[in-house]
Short mmCIF file of C-alpha atoms in Angstrom, two decimals:
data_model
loop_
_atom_site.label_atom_id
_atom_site.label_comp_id
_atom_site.label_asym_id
_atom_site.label_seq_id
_atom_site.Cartn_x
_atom_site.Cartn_y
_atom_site.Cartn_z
CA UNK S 1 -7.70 135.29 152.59
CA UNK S 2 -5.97 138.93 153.00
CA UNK S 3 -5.31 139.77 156.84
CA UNK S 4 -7.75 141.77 158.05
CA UNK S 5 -7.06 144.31 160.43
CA UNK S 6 -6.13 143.23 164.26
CA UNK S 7 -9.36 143.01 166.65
CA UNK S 8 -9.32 146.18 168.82
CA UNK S 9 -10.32 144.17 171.39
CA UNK S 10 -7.80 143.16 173.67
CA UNK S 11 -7.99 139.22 173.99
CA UNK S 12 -9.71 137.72 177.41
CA UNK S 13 -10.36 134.54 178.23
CA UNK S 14 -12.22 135.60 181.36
CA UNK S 15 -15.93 134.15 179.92
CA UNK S 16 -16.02 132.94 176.57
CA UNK S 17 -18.68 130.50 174.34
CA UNK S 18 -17.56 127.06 173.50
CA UNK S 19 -17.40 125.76 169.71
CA UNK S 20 -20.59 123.94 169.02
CA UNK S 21 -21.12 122.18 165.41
CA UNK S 22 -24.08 123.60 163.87
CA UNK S 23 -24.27 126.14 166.36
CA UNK S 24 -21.40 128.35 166.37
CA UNK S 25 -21.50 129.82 163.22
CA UNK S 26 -20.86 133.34 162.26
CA UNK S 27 -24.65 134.23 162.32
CA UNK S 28 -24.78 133.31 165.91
CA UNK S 29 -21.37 134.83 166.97
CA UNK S 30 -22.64 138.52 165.10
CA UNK S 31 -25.82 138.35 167.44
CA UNK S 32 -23.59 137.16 170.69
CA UNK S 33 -21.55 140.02 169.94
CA UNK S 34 -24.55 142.57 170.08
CA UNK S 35 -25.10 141.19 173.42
CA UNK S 36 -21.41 140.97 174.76
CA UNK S 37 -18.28 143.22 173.36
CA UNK S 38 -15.90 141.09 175.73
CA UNK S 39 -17.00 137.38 175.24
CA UNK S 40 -14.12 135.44 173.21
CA UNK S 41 -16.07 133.65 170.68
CA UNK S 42 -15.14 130.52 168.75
CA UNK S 43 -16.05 129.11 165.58
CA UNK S 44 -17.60 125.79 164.88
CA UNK S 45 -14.55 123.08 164.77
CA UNK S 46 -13.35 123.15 161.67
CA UNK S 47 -11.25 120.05 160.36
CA UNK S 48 -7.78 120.36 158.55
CA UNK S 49 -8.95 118.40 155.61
CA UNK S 50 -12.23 121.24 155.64
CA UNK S 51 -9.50 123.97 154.98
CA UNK S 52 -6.61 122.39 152.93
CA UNK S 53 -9.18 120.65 150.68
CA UNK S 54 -12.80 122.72 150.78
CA UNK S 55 -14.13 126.09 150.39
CA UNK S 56 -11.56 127.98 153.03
CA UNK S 57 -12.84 131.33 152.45
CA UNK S 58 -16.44 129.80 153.65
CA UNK S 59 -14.85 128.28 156.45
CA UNK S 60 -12.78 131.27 157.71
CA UNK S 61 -15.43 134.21 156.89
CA UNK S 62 -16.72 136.26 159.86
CA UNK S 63 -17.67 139.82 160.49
CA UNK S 64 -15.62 142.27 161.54
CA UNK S 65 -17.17 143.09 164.87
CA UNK S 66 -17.09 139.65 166.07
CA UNK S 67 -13.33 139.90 167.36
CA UNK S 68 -12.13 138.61 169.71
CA UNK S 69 -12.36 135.85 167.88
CA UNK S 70 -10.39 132.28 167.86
CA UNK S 71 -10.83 129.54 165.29
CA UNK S 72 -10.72 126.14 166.86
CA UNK S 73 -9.35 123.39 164.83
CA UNK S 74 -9.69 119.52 164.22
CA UNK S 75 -6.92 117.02 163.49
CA UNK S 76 -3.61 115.41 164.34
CA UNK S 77 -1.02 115.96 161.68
CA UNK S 78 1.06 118.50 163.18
CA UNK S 79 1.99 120.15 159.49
CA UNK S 80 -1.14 119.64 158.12
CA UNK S 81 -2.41 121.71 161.75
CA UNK S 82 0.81 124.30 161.22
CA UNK S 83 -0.80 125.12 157.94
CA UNK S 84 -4.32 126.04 158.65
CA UNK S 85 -3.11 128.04 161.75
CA UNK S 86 -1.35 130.35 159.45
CA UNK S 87 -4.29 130.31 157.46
CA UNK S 88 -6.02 131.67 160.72
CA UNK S 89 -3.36 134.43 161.45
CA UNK S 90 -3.42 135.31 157.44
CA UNK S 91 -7.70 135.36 158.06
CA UNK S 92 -6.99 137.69 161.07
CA UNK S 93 -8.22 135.26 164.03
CA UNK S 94 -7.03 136.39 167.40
CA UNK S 95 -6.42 132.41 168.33
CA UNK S 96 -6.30 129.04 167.24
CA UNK S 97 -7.66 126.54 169.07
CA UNK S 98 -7.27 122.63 169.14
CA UNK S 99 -9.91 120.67 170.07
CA UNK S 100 -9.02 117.24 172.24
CA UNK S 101 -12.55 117.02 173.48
CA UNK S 102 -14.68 116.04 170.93
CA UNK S 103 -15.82 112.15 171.76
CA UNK S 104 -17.64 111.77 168.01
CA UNK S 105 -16.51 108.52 166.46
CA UNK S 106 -16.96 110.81 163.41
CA UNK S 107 -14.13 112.39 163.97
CA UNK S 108 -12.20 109.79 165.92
CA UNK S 109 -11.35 107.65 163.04
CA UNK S 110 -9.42 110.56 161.69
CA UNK S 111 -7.69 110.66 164.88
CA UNK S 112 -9.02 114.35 165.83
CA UNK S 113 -10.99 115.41 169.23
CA UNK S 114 -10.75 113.46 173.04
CA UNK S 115 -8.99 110.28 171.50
CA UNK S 116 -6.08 112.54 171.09
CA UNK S 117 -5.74 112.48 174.91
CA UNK S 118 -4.35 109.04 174.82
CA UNK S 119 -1.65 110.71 172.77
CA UNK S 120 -0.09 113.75 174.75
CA UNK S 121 3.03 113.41 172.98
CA UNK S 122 1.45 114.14 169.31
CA UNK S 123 -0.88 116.49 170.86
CA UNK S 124 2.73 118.45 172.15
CA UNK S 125 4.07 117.94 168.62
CA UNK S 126 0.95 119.51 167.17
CA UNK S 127 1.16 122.53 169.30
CA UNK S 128 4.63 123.16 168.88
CA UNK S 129 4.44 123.30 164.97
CA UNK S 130 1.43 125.74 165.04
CA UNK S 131 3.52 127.66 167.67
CA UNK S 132 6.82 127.90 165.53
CA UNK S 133 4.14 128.89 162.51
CA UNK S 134 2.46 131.55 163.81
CA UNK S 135 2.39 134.62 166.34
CA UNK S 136 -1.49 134.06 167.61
CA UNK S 137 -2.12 132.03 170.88
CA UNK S 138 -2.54 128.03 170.32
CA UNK S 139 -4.61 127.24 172.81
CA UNK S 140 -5.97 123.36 173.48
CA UNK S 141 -9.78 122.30 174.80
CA UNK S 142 -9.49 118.65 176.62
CA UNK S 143 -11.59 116.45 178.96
CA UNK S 144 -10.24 115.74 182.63
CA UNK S 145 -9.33 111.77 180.78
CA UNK S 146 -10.82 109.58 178.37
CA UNK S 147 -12.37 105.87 179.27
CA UNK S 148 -9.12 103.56 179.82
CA UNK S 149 -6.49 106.87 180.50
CA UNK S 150 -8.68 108.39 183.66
CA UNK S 151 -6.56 108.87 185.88
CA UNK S 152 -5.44 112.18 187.58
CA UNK S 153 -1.86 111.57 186.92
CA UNK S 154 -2.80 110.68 183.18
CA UNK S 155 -4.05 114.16 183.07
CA UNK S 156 -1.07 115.91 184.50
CA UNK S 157 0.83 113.72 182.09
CA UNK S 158 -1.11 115.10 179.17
CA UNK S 159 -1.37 118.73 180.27
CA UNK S 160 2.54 118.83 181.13
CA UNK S 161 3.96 117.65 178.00
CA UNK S 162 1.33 119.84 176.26
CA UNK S 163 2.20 122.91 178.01
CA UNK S 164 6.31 121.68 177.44
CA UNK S 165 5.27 122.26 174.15
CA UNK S 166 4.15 126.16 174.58
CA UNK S 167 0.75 125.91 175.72
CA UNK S 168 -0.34 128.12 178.34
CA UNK S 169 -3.99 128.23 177.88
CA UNK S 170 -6.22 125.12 178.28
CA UNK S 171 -9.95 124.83 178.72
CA UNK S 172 -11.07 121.93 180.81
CA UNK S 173 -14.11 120.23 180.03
CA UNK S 174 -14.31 118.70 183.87
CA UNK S 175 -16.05 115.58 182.86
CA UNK S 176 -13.94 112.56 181.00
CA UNK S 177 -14.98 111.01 177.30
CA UNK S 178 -16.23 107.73 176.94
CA UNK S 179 -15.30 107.03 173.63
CA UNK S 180 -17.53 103.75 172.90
CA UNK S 181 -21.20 103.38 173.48
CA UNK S 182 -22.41 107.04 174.12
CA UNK S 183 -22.95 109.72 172.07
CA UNK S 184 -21.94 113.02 171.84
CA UNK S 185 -25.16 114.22 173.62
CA UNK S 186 -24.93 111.44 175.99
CA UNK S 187 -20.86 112.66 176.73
CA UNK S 188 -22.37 115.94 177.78
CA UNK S 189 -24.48 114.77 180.26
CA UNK S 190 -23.25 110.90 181.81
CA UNK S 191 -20.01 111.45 182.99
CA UNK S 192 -20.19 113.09 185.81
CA UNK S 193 -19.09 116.86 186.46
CA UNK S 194 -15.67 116.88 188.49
CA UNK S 195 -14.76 120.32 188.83
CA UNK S 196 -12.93 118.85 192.11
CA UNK S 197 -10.32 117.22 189.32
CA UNK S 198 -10.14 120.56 187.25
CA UNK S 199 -9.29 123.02 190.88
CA UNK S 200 -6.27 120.28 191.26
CA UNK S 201 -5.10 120.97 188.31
CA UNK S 202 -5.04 124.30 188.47
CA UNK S 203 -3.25 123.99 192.16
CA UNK S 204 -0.87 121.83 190.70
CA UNK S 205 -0.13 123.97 187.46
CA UNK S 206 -0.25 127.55 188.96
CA UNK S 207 1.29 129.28 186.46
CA UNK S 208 -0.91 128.06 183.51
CA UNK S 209 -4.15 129.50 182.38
CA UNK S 210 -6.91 127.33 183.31
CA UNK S 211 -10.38 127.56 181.53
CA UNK S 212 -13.60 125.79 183.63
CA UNK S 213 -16.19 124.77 180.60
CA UNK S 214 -19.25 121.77 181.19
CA UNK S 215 -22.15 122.19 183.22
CA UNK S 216 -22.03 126.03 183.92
CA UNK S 217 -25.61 127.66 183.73
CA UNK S 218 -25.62 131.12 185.20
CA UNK S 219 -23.63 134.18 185.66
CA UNK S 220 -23.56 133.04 189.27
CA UNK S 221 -21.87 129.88 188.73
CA UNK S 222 -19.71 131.64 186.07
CA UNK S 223 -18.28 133.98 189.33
CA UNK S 224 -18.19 131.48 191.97
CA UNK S 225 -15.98 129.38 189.23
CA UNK S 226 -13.69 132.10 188.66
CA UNK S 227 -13.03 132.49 192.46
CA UNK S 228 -10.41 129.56 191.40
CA UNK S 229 -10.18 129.36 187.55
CA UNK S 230 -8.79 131.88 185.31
CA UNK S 231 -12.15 131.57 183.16
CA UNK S 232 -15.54 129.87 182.37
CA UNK S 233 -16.80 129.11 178.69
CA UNK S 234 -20.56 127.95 178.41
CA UNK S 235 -21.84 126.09 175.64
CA UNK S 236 -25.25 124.93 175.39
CA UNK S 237 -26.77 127.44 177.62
CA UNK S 238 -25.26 130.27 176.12
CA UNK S 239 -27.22 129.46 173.24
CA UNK S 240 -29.88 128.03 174.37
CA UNK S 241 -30.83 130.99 176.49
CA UNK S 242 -28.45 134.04 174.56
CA UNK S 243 -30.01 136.87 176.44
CA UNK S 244 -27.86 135.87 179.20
CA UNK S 245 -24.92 137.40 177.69
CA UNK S 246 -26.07 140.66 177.86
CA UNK S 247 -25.02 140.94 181.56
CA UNK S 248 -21.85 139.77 180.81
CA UNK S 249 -19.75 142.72 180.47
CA UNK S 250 -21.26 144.41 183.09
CA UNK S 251 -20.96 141.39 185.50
CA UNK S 252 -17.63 139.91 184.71
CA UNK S 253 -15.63 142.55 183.15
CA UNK S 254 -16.43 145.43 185.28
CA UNK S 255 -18.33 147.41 182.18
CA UNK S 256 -20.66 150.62 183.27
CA UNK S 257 -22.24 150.37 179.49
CA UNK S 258 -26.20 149.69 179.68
CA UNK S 259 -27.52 146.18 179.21
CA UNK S 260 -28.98 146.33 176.05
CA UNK S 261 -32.56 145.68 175.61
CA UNK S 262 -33.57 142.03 173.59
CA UNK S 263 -35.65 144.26 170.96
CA UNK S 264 -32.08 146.37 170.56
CA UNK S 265 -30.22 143.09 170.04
CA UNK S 266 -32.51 142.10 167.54
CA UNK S 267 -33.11 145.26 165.44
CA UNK S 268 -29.02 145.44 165.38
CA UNK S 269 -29.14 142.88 163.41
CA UNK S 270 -31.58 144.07 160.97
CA UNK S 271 -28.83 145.61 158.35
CA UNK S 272 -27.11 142.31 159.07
CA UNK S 273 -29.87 140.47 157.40
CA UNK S 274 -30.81 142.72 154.97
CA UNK S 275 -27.31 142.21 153.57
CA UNK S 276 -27.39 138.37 153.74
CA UNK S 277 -30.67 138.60 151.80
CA UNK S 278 -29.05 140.54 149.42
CA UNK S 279 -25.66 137.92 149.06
CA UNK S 280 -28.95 135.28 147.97
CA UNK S 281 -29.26 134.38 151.94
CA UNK S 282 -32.32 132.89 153.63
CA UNK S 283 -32.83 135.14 156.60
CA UNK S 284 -34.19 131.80 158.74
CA UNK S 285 -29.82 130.67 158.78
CA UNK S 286 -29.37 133.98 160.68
CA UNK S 287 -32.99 134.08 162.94
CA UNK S 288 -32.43 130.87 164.09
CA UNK S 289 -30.18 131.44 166.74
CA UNK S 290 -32.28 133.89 167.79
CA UNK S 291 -34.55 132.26 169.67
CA UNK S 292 -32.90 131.98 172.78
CA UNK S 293 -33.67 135.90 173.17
CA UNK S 294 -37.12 135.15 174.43
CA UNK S 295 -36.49 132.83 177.26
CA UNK S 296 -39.19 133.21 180.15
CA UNK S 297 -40.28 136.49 178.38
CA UNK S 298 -43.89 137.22 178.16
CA UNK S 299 -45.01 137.12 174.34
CA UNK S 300 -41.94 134.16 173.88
CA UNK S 301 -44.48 132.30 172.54
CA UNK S 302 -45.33 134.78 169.45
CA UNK S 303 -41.84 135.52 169.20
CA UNK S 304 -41.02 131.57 168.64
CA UNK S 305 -43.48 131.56 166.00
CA UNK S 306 -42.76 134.02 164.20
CA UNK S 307 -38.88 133.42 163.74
CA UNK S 308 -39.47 129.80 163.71
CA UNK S 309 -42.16 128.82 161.56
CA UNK S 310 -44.04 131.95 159.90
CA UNK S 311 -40.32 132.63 158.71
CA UNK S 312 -40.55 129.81 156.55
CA UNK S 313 -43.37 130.81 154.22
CA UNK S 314 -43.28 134.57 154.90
CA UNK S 315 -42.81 136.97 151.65
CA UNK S 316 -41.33 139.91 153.59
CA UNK S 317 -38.88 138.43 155.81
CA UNK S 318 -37.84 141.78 157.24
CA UNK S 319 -41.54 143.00 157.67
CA UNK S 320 -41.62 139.49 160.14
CA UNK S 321 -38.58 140.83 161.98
CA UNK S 322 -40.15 143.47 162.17
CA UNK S 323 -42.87 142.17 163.64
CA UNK S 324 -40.52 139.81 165.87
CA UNK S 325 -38.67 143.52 167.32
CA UNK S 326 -42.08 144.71 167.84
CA UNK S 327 -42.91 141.73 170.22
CA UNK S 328 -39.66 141.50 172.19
CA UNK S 329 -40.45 145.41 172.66
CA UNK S 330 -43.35 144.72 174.78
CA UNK S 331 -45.52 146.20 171.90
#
């Protein structure tokens, strides 16, 4: 892909959303940019073998107005990991990102995501060959440990040769991975929370950046967290209930901009879809992730239906946005 031209932006890592498969994609970063102009967004991991061996230019489109933007990454060969990082800087991503979280057994017989934890000196080596390949941050997502290397000095071991390497931004996912026997979803939620492990290690390595993610629900939360971390990234919430980001800017980056209405967040993505239809798009890939705009909102109910199941037999998909704009309106 040709560079395209350098976000205008000016990269924070104050609040940003987390990389979630499925989720993540560039339909749901274009609306979470209508609500938010200072959220870093990431993309969906995306494996090395995905980008060396697939459809790259699928894998690396965006839009535009979705910078700041960082591409997070899966795998463990550190040339193989070199490469596709240029291929982010080339793409015009503001970061690259390595993901040492993800407990999947999916992706931990390739040796990519939390397993990698048990392997801080790879995990160094990968980060110093993206470093010496590109210009862009290289940032690395962990857990606090992984089942069998939990301990807090395990983690200082990991995060110290890591940041020997050249990393000075990691975002802590405060809970460890148990890597047999639980599922993703269950990784989210049975480990306990220990953002008691993650302040330590931000005492004990002052001079890194340290990023809180796991657990955090509200705007609230996301200040009291920042009172001691250098930033918070939500994940499932942030989606789950999207109109939260429109407070964002105003709340945690001092903005004096108006919160924008959900009806305004929606209709700005009317030309959005009308283009996608026009590329041979379904405009359901893009209203999905819209749903979270109508959280304890009176008419949720009708706006649900619309976007979720009239949308799949309607004939005029933009005269049932329409519609959908209409009802977040109040009208």
């Amino acid at each position: 892909m040709e560079r395209t031209p350098a976000s205008q932006q000016p990269l924070s890592r104050r609040f940003s959303i987390a990389p979630m498969m499925d989720w993540t994609d560039r339909h749901f970063r274009f609306l979470a940019r209508q609500l938010s102009r200072h959220t870093l967004l990431y993309t969906e991991m995306v494996t090395t073998g995905a980008l060396l061996n697939g459809d790259a230019q699928r894998f690396l489109r965006y839009d535009e107005c979705e910078h700041p933007l960082a591409l997070q990454l899966g795998g463990s060969n550190p040339a193989e990991l070199a490469a596709c990082a240029k291929m982010a800087e080339a793409a015009g991503y503001d970061e690259v990102n390595l993901n040492v979280g993800c407990p999947s057994d999916r992706v931990q017989n390739n040796l990519i995501g939390a397993c990698l934890m048990a392997h801080p000196a790879l995990v160094a080596e990968c980060v110093k060959a993206m470093q010496d390949a590109v210009s862009i941050p290289v940032t690395v997502k962990h857990r606090i440990g992984i089942n069998g290397r939990d301990s807090y000095a395990e983690l200082c071991d990991f995060v110290g040769q890591v940041s020997e390497a050249g990393c000075r931004s990691f975002t802590v996912h405060a809970r460890i991975a148990i890597l047999e026997g639980l599922s993703p979803k269950e990784n989210r939620e049975v480990p306990p929370l220990r953002y008691d492990v993650a302040a330590h290690l931000k005492r004990d390595f002052p001079d890194l950046e340290l990023v809180l993610n796991g657990g955090i629900k509200t705007l609230e939360a996301c200040e009291e967290h920042l009172q001691v971390f250098d930033g918070v990234m939500l994940g499932r919430e942030a989606y789950h209930n999207a109109y939260l980001l429109a407070e964002v800017d105003q709340r945690l980056f001092g903005s004096t901009a108006p919160v924008i209405s959900r009806s305004e967040a929606l209709a700005r993505l009317r030309p959005y879809i009308e283009r996608h239809l026009a590329e041979g798009g379904v405009m359901h890939h893009v209203t999905r992730h819209t749903l979270g705009l109508a959280q304890g909102f009176p008419g949720a109910r009708r706006f649900r239906q619309l976007l979720s199941v009239d949308v799949q037999k309607t004939d005029d998909p933009l005269g049932l946005l329409d519609q959908a704009i209409e009802v977040l309106a109040g009208r």
